[in-house]
Structure formats: structure tokens, C-alpha cells
PDB file of C-alpha atoms in Angstrom:
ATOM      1  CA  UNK A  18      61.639  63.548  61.976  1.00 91.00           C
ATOM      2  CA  UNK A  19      60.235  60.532  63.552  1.00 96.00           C
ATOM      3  CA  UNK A  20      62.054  57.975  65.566  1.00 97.00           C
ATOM      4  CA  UNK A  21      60.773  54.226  66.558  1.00 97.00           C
ATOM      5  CA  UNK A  22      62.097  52.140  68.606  1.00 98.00           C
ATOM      6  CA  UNK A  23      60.988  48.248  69.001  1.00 98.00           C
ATOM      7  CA  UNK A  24      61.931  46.711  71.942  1.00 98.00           C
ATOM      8  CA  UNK A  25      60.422  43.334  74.073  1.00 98.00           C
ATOM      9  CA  UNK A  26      61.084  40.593  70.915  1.00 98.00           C
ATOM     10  CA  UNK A  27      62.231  37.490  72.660  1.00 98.00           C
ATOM     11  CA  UNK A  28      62.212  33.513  72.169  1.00 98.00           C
ATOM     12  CA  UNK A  29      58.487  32.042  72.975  1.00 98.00           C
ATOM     13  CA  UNK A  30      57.209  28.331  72.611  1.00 98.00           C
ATOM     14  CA  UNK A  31      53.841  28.145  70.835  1.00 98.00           C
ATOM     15  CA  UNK A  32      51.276  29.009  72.354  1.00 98.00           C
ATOM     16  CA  UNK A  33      52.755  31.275  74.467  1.00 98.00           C
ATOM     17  CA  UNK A  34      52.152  35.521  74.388  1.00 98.00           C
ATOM     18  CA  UNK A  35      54.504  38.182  73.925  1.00 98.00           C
ATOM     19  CA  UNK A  36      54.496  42.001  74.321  1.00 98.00           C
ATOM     20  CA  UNK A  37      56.484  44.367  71.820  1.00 98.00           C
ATOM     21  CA  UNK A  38      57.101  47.882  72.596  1.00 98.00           C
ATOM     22  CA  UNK A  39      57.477  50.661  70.254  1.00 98.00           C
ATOM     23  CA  UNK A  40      58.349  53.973  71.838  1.00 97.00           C
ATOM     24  CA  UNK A  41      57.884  56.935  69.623  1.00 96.00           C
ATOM     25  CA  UNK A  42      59.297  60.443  69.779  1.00 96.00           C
ATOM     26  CA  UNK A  43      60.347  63.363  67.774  1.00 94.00           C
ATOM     27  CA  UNK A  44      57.384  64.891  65.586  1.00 89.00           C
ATOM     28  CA  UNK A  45      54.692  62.943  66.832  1.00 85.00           C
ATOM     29  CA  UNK A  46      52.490  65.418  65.840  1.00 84.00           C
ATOM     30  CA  UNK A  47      52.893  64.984  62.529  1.00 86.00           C
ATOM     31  CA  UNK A  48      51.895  60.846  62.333  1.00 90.00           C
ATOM     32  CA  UNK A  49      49.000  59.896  60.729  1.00 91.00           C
ATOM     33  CA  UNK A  50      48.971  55.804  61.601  1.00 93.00           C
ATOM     34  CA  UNK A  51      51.238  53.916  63.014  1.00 96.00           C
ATOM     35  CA  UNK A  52      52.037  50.104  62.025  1.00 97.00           C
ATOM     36  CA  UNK A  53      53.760  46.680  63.315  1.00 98.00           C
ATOM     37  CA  UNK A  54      55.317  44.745  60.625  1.00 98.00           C
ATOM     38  CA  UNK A  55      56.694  41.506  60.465  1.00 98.00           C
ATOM     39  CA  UNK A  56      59.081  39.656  58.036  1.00 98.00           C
ATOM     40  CA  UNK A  57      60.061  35.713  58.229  1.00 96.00           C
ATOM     41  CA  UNK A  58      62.933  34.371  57.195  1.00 88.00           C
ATOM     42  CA  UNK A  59      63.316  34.271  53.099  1.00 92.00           C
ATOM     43  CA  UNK A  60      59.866  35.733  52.861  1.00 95.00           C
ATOM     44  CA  UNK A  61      58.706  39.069  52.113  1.00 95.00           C
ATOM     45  CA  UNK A  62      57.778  42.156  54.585  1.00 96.00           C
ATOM     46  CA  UNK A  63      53.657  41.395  55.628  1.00 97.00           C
ATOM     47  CA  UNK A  64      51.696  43.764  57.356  1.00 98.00           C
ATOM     48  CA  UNK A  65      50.772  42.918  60.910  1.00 98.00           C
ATOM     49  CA  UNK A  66      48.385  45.664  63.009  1.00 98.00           C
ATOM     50  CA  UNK A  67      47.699  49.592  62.844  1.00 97.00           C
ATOM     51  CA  UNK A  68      46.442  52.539  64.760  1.00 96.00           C
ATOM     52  CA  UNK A  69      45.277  56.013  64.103  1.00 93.00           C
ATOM     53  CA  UNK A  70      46.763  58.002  67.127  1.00 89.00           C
ATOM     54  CA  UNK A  71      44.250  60.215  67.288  1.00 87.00           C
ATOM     55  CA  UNK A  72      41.029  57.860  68.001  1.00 89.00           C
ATOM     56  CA  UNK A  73      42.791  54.432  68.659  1.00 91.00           C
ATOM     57  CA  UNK A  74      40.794  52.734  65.632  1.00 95.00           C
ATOM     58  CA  UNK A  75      42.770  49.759  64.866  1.00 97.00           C
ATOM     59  CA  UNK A  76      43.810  47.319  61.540  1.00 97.00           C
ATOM     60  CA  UNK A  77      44.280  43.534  61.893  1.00 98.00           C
ATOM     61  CA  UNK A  78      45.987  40.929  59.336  1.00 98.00           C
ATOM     62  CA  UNK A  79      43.855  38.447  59.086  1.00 98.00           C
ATOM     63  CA  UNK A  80      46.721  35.745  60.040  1.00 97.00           C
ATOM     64  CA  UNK A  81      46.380  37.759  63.911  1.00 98.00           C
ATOM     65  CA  UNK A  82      43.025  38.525  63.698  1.00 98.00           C
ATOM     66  CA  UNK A  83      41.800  36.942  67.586  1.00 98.00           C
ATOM     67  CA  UNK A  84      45.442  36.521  68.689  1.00 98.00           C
ATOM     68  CA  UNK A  85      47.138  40.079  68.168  1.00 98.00           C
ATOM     69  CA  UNK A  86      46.533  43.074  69.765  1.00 98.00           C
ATOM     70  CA  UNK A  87      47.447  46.780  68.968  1.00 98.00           C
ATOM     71  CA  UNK A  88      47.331  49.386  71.495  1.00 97.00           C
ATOM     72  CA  UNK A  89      48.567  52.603  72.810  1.00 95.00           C
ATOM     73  CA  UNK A  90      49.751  54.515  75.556  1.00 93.00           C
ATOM     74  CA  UNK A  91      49.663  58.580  74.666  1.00 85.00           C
ATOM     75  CA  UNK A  92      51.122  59.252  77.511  1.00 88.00           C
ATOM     76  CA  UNK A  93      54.237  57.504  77.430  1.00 92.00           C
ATOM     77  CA  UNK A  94      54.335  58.174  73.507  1.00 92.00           C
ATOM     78  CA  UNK A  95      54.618  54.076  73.038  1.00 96.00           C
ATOM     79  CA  UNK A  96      52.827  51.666  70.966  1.00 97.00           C
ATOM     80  CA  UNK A  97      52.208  48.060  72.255  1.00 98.00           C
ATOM     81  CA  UNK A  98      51.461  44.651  70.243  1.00 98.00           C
ATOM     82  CA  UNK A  99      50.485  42.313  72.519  1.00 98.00           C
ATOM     83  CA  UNK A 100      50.883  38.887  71.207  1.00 98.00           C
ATOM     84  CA  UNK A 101      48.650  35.633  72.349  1.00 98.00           C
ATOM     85  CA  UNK A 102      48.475  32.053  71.499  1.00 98.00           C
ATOM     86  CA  UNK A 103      51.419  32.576  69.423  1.00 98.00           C
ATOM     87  CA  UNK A 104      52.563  30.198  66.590  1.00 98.00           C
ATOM     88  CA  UNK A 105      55.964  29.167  64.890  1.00 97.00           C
ATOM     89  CA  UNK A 106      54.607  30.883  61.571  1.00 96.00           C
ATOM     90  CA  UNK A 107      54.804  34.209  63.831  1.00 98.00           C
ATOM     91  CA  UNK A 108      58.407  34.124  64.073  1.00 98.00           C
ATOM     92  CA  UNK A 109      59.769  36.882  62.130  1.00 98.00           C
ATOM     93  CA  UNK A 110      61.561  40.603  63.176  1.00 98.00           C
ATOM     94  CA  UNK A 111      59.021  42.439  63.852  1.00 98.00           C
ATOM     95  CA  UNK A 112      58.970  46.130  62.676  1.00 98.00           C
ATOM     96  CA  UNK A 113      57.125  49.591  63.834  1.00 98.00           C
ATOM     97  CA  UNK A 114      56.956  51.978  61.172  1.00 98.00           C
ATOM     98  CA  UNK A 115      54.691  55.268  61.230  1.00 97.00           C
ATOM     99  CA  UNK A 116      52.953  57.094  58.500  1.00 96.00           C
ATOM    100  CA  UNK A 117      52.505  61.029  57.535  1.00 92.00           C
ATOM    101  CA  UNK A 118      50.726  60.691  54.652  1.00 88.00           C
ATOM    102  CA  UNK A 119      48.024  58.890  54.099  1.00 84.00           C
ATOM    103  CA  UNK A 120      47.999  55.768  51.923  1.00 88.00           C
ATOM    104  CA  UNK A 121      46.997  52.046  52.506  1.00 91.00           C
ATOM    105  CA  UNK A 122      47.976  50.891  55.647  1.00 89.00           C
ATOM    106  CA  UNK A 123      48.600  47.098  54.613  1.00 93.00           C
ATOM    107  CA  UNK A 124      51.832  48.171  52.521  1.00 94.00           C
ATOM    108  CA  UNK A 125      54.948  48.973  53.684  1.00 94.00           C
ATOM    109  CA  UNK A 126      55.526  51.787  51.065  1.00 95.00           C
ATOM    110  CA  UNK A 127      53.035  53.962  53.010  1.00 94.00           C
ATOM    111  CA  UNK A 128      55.410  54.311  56.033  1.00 96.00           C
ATOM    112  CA  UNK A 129      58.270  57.267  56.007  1.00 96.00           C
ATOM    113  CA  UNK A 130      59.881  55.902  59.604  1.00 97.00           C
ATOM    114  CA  UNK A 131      60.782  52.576  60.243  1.00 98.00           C
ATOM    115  CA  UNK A 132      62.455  50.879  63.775  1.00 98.00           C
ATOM    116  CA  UNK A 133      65.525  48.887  63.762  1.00 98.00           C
ATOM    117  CA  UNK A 134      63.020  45.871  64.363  1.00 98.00           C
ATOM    118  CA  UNK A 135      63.411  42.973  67.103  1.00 98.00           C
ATOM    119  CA  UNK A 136      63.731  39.678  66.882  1.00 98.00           C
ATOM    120  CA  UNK A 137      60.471  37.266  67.713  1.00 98.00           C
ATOM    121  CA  UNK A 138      61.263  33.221  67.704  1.00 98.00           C
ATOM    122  CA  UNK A 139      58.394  31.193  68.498  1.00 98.00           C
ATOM    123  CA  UNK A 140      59.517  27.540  68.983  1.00 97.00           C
ATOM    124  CA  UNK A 141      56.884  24.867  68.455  1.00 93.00           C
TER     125      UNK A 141
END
């Protein structure tokens, strides 16, 4: 089993940045990607960043693209999303999830292990 959990969501004017945590244990092994998703009020779960543990090759939404960041620390078994130039359309809970078997990384079906999610309010 895989556990995830999100921590660092907080309330942000626009423009402002914002770093969210993900700190993964259990099998860790046994991940194949790992993700950040995001979903706003009344709209549906979107896809926000991934990384392939094992080389750090990274995934970008094209909504973040320039502004988001995905990143890792192996040693502390934690994933980072480092958040820039943030806008109100960003506000959302915001969601790590990890894959074991491969499948497209923009859709939430691929992902076995999901975090309780935190809570990201950007004001404008």
C-alpha cells in the first residue's frame, strides 16, 4: 500500500506563490508516477503536474505551464508543487495521487492512491 499525504494548501491573493507538500511512504518502491491534481468548486477533477520517481522527468497542464512547478525530494520521500504567479482560477483542493501501473498520466483513473487533498484559495 501507498499512503499520500498533502499538506501546505493555504489562502493566497493573486499573484502570489504557494508550496504544497506531499509526503509519501509505504511501498514506494512499487510507484510508477506520481501526480498533483486539482478540482474547483462544481467542476470536474483536472490534472495538474507529474513525475517519474526514478529520473525526475516531469508533466505540465498547460493552464500551469510557466507558473507550476513539480519536484522531488528522494530523500525525505516527499513531492513538492511549487506554485507562482498564482491566479483565482487556481483555487481548487489540490490532490497527490500515485500510480503503479502505467496508463496516461493526465487522467485520474490511472492513479491507485489518492491524499486526503488540501485546500488552495487564491483571492483576486
Amino acid at each position: 500500500q501507498v499512503q499520500l499525504v498533502e499538506s501546505g494548501g493555504d489562502s493566497v491573493q493573486a499573484g502570489g506563490s504557494l508550496r504544497l507538500s506531499c509526503a509519501v511512504s509505504g511501498s514506494t518502491v512499487s510507484v510508477t508516477f506520481l501526480a498533483w491534481f486539482r478540482q474547483a468548486p462544481g467542476k470536474e477533477r483536472e490534472w495538474v503536474a507529474q513525475i517519474f520517481p526514478g529520473n525526475g522527468f516531469t508533466n505540465y497542464a498547460d493552464s500551469v505551464t510557466g507558473r507550476f512547478s513539480i519536484s522531488q525530494d528522494n530523500a525525505k520521500n516527499t513531492v513538492y508543487l511549487q506554485m507562482n504567479n498564482m491566479k483565482p482560477d487556481d483555487t481548487g483542493m489540490y490532490y497527490c495521487a500515485a500510480a503503479i501501473t502505467w496508463d496516461s498520466v493526465r487522467h485520474a483513473t490511472t492513479y491507485q492512491y489518492w491524499g486526503q487533498g488540501t485546500q488552495v484559495t487564491v483571492s483576486s
